[in-house]
Short mmCIF file of C-alpha atoms in Angstrom, two decimals:
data_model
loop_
_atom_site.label_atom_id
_atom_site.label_comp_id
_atom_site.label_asym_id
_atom_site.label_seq_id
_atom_site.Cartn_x
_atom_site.Cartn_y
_atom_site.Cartn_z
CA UNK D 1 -25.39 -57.65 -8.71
CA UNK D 2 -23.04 -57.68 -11.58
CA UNK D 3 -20.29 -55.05 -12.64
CA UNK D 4 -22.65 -52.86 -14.70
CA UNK D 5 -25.35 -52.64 -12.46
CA UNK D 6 -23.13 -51.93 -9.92
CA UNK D 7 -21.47 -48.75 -11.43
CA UNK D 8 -25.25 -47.50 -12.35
CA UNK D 9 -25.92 -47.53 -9.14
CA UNK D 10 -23.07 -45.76 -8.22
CA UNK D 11 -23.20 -43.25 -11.11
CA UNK D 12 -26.99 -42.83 -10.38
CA UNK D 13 -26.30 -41.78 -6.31
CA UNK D 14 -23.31 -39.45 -7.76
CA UNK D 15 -26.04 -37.69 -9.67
CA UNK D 16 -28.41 -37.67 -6.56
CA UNK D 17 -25.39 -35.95 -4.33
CA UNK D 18 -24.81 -33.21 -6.55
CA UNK D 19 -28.35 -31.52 -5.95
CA UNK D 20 -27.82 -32.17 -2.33
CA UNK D 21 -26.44 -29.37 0.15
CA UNK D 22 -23.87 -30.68 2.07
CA UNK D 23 -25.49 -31.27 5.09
CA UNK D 24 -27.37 -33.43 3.65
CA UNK D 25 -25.16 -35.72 2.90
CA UNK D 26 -24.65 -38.04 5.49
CA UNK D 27 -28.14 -38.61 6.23
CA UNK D 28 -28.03 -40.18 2.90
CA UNK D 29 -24.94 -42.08 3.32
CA UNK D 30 -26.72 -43.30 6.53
CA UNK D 31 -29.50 -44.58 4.94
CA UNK D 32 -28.16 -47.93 4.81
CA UNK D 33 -24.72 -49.84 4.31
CA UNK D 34 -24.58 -50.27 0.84
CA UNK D 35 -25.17 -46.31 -0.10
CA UNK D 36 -22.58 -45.74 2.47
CA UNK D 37 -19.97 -47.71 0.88
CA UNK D 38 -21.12 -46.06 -2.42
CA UNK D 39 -20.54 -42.30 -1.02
CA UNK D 40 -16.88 -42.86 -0.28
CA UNK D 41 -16.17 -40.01 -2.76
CA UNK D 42 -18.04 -37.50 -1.28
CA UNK D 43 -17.39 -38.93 1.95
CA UNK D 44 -13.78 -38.45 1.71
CA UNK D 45 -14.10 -34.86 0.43
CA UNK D 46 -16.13 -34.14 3.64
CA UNK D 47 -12.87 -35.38 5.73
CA UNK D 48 -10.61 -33.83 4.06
CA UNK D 49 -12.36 -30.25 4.02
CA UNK D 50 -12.98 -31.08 8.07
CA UNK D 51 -9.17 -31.62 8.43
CA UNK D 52 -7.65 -28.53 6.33
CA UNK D 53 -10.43 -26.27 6.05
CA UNK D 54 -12.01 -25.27 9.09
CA UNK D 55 -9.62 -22.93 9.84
CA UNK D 56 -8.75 -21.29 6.62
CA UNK D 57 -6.71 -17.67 5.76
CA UNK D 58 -6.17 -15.59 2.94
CA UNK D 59 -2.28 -16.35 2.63
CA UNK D 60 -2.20 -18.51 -0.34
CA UNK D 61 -4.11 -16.94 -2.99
CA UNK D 62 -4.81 -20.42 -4.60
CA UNK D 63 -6.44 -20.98 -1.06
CA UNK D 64 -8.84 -17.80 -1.78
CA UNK D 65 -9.61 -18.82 -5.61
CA UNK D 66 -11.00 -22.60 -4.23
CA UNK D 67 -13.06 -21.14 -1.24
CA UNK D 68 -14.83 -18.82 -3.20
CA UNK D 69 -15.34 -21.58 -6.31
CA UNK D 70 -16.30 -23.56 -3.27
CA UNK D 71 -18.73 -21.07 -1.64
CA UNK D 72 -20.48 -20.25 -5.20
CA UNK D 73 -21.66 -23.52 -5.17
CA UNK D 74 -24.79 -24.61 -2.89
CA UNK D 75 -25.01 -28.13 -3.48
CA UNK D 76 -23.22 -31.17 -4.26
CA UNK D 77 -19.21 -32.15 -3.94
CA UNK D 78 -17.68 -28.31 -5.08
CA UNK D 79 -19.80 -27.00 -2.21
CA UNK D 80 -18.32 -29.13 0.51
CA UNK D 81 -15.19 -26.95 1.47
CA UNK D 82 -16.52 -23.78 1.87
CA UNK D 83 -19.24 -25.40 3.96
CA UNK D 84 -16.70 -26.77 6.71
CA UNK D 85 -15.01 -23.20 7.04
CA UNK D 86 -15.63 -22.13 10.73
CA UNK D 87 -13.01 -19.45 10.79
CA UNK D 88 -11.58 -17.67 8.40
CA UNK D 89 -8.05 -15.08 8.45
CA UNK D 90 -7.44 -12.07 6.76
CA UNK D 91 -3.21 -11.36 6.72
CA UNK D 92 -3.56 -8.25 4.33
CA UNK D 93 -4.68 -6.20 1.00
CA UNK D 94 -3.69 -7.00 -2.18
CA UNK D 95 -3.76 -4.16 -4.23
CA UNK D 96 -3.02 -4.75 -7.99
CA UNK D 97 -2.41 -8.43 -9.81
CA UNK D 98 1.24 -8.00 -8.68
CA UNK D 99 0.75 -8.85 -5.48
CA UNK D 100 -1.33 -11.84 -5.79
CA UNK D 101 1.40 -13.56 -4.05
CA UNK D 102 1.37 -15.22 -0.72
CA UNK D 103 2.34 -13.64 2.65
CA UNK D 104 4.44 -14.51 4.58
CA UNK D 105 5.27 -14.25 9.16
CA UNK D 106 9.40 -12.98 9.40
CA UNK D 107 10.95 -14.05 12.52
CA UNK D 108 10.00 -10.70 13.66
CA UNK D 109 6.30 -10.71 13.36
CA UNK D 110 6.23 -8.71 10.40
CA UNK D 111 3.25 -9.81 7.73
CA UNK D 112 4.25 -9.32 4.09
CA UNK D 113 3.82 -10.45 0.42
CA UNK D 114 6.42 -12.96 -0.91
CA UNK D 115 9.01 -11.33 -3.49
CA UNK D 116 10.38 -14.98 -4.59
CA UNK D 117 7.19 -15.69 -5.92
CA UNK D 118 5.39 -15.38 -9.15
CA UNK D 119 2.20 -14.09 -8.68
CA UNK D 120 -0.91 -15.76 -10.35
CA UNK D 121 -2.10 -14.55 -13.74
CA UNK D 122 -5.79 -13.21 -13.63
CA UNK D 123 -6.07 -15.41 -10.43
CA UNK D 124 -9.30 -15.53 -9.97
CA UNK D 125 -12.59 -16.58 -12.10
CA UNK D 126 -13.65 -13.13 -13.48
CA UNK D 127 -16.93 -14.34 -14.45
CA UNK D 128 -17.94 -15.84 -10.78
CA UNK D 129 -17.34 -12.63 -9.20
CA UNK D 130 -19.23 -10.59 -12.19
CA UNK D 131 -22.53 -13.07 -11.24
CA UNK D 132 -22.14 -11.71 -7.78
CA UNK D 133 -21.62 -8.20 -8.60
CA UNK D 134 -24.84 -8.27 -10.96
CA UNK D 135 -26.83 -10.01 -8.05
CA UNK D 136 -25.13 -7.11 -5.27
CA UNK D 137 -26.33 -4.32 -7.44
CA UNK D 138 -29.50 -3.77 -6.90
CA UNK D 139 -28.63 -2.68 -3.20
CA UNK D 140 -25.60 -1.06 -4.19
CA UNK D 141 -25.95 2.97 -5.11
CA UNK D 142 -24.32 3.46 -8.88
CA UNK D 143 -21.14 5.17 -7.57
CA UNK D 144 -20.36 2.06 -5.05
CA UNK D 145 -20.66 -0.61 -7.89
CA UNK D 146 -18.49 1.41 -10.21
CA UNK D 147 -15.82 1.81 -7.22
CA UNK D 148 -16.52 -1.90 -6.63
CA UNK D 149 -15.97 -3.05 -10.52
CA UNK D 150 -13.36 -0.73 -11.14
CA UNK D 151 -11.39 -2.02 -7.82
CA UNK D 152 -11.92 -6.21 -8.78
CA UNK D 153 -10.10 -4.70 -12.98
CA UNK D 154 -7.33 -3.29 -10.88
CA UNK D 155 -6.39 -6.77 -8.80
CA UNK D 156 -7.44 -5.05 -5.40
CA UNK D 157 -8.71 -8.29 -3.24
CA UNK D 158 -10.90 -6.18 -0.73
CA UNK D 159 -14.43 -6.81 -2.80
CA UNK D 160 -13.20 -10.26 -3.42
CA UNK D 161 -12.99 -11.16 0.07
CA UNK D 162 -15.96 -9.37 1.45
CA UNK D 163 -18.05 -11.89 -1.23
CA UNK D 164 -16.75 -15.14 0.08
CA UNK D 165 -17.26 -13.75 3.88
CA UNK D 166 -20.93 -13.17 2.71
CA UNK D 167 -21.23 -16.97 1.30
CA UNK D 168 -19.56 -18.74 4.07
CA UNK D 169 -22.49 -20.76 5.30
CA UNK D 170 -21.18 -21.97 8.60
CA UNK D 171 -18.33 -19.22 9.52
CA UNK D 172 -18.05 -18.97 13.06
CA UNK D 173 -15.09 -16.23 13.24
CA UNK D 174 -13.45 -13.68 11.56
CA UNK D 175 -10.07 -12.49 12.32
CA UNK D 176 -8.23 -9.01 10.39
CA UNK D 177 -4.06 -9.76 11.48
CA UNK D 178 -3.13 -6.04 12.48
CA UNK D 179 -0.40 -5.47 9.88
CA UNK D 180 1.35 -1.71 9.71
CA UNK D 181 -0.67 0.77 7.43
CA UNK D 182 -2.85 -1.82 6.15
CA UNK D 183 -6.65 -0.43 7.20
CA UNK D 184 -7.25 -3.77 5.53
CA UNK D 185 -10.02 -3.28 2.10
CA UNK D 186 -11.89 -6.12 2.78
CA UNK D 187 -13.06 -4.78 6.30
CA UNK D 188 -14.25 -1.36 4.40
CA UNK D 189 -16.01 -3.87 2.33
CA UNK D 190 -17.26 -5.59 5.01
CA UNK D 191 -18.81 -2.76 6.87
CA UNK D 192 -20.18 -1.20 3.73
CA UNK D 193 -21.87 -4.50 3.43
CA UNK D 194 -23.50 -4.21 6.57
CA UNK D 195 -24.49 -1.01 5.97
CA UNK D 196 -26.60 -2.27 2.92
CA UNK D 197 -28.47 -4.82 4.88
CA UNK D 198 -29.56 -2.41 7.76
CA UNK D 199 -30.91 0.12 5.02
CA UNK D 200 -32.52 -2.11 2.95
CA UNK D 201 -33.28 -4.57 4.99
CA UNK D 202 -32.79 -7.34 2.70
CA UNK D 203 -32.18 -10.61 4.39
CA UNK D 204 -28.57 -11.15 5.71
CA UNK D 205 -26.22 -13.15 3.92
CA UNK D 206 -25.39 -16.50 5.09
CA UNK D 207 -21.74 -15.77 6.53
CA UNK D 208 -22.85 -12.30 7.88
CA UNK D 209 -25.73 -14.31 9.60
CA UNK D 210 -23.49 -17.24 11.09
CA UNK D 211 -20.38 -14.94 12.52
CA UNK D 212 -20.12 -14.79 16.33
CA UNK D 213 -16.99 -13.75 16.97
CA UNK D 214 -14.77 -10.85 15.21
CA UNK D 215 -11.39 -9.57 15.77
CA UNK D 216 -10.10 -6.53 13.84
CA UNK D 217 -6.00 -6.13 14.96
CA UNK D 218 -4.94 -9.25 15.77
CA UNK D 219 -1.31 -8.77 16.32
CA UNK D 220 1.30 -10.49 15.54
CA UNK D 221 5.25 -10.41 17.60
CA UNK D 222 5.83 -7.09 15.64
CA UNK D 223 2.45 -5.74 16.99
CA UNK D 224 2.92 -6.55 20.34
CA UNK D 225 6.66 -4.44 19.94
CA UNK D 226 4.58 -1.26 18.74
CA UNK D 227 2.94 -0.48 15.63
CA UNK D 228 0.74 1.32 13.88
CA UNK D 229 -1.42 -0.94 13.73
CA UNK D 230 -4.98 -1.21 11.89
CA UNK D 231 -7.17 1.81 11.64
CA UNK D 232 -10.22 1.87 10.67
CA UNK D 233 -13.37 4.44 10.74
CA UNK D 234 -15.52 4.72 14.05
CA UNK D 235 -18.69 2.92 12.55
CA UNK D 236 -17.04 0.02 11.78
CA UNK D 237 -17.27 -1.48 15.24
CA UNK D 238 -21.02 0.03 15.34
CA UNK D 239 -21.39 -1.85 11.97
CA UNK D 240 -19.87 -5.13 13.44
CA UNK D 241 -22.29 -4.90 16.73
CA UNK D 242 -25.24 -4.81 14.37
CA UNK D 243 -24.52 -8.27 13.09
CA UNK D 244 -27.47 -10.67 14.16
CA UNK D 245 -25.74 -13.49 15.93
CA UNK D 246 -22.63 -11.49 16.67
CA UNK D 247 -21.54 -12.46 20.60
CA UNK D 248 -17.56 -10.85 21.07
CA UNK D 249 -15.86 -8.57 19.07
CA UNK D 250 -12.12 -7.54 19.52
CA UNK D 251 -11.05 -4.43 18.55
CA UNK D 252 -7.04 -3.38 19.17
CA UNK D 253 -6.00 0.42 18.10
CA UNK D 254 -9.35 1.88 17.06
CA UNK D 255 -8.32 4.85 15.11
CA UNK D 256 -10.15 7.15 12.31
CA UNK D 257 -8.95 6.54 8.43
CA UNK D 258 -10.86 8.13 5.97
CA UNK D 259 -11.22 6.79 2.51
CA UNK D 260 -12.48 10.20 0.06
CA UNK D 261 -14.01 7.40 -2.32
CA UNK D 262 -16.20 5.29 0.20
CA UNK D 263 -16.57 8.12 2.76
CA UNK D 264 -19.95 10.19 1.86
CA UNK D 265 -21.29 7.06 0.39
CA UNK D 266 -21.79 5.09 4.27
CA UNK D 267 -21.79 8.36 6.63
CA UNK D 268 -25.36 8.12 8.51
CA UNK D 269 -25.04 8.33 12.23
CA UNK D 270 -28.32 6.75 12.98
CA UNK D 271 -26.12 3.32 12.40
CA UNK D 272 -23.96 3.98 15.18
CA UNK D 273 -26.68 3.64 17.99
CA UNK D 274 -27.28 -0.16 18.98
CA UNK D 275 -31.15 -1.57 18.09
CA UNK D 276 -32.92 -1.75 20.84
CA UNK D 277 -33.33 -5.16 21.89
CA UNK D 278 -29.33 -6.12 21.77
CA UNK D 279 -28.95 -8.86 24.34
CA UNK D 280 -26.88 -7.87 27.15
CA UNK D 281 -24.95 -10.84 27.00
CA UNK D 282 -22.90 -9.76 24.14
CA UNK D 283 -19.31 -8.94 24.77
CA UNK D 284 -17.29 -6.28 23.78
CA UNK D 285 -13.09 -6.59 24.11
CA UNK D 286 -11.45 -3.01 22.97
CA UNK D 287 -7.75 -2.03 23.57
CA UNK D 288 -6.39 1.49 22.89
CA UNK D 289 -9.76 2.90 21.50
CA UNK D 290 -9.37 6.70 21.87
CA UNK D 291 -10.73 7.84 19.24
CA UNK D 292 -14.20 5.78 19.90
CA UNK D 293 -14.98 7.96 23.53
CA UNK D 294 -18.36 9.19 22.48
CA UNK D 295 -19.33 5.63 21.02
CA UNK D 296 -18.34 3.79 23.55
CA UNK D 297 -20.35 6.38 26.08
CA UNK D 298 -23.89 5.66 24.23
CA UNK D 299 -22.65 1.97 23.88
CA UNK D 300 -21.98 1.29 27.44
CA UNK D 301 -25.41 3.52 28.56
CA UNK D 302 -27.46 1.19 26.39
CA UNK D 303 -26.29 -2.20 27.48
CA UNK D 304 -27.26 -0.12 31.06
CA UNK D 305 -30.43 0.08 30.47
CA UNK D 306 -30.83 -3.31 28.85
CA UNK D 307 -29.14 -4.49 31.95
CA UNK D 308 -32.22 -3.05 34.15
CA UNK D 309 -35.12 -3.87 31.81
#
């Protein structure tokens, strides 16, 4: 085969891999030697995403702006990153485009942005997120997507990060780092989220539908010492049970935080109580959760009565 033939080929299966998902890829580089020599490219981008990316965290904000590129896509090369995230860490907020910086762990423990660093000029792809906002609205009530577009103008990264949880295809875990008087905007995303599905039961996105495992507090050295930890409201552990494949969930210093803008928008009680049908099986890990008593009463009488069905 001569040199022109050769890159046609080439340039032809290039072509063919960018309107394939990427788990389809290596059944086509397996379909015999000579494609498999030709998909070194994408080949490559697969290992390197399976090296660096499984494990993945908000920390660098250049690290946030390529998942979410990477998890807009569906198919072909841009899509391959995103695909081998399996868990995924959330350090903090950012709240304006100041502090689109990256944090950083003191030899204390203590999580917090960088002030030697520049932080990055309209960081991420406005338009991207707009294309998801336009597709959310429709199950979103008026006052929510105005919060939600209003929030995303001001730099706040909660929104932001609730989205690429959503598109994760394969996330396996979730971990919030408990970080002092941080309630942490991308969890009250998160369980607003939720909230949508169960009342409109639409069908659940594809990171909401792959998560097994959550943990809301992790804590760091500082943590451990005594803090204040991470608060959050009450239904946000009922919210977290009601994901569909969900099998533990952590929970340190369950405490109530109200937030006057989101409150009366996500405040029906019939979402506390567990569906019926909740396998037994699923665990439930909870330190220091005073404030949850009555929940955790109905919780622990249902998975009771599950128990002798």
């Amino acid at each position: 085969m001569d040199v022109t033939r050769l890159f046609e080929v080439t340039e032809l299966l290039d072509h063919v891999y960018e309107f394939l998902e990427p788990s389809w890829h290596f059944a086509l580089a397996r379909t015999c030697k000579s494609i498999y020599y030709r998909s070194d490219r994408v080949l490559s981008k697969h290992r390197a995403a399976y090296k660096d990316s499984r494990i993945a965290s908000d920390r660098y904000p250049q690290t946030l702006l390529r998942l979410f590129h990477s998890a807009s896509c569906t198919v072909g090369p841009d899509a391959i990153e995103a695909w081998h995230v399996r868990e995924l860490e959330i350090w903090g907020s950012r709240r304006s485009w100041d502090e689109w910086r990256s944090w950083e762990l003191s030899p204390s423990g203590t999580v917090s942005l960088t002030h030697d660093q520049v932080a990055l000029s309209l960081p991420f792809a406005i338009g991207e997120l707009e294309y998801h906002l336009e597709r959310l609205e429709s199950v979103m009530s008026g006052v929510q997507h105005d919060i939600a577009c209003q929030r995303v103008r001001d730099g706040e990264d909660g929104f932001f990060k609730m989205v690429l949880i959503s598109l994760l295809p394969r996330l396996k875990a979730l971990k919030f780092v408990e970080r002092p008087h941080d309630g942490h905007t991308s969890f009250t995303w998160l369980k607003t989220a939720i909230g949508w599905s169960l009342r409109n039961r639409t069908p659940w996105p594809p990171g909401f539908l792959s998560l097994r495992n959550v943990a809301v507090g992790v804590p760091t050295v500082a943590a451990q010492a005594g803090s204040d930890g991470i608060s959050a409201r009450v239904d946000g552990l009922a919210k977290l049970l009601r994901l569909p494949n969900i099998v533990e969930v952590y929970y340190r210093n369950l405490e109530m935080e109200y937030h006057p803008e989101l409150e009366y928008l996500d405040t029906s009680s019939a979402f506390y109580d567990l569906p019926r049908g909740v396998p037994p099986s699923r665990l439930l890990y909870s330190i220091e959760s005073g404030a949850t008593h009555s929940f955790f009463e109905r919780y622990y009488a249902q998975r009771q009565l599950l128990l002798s069905q």
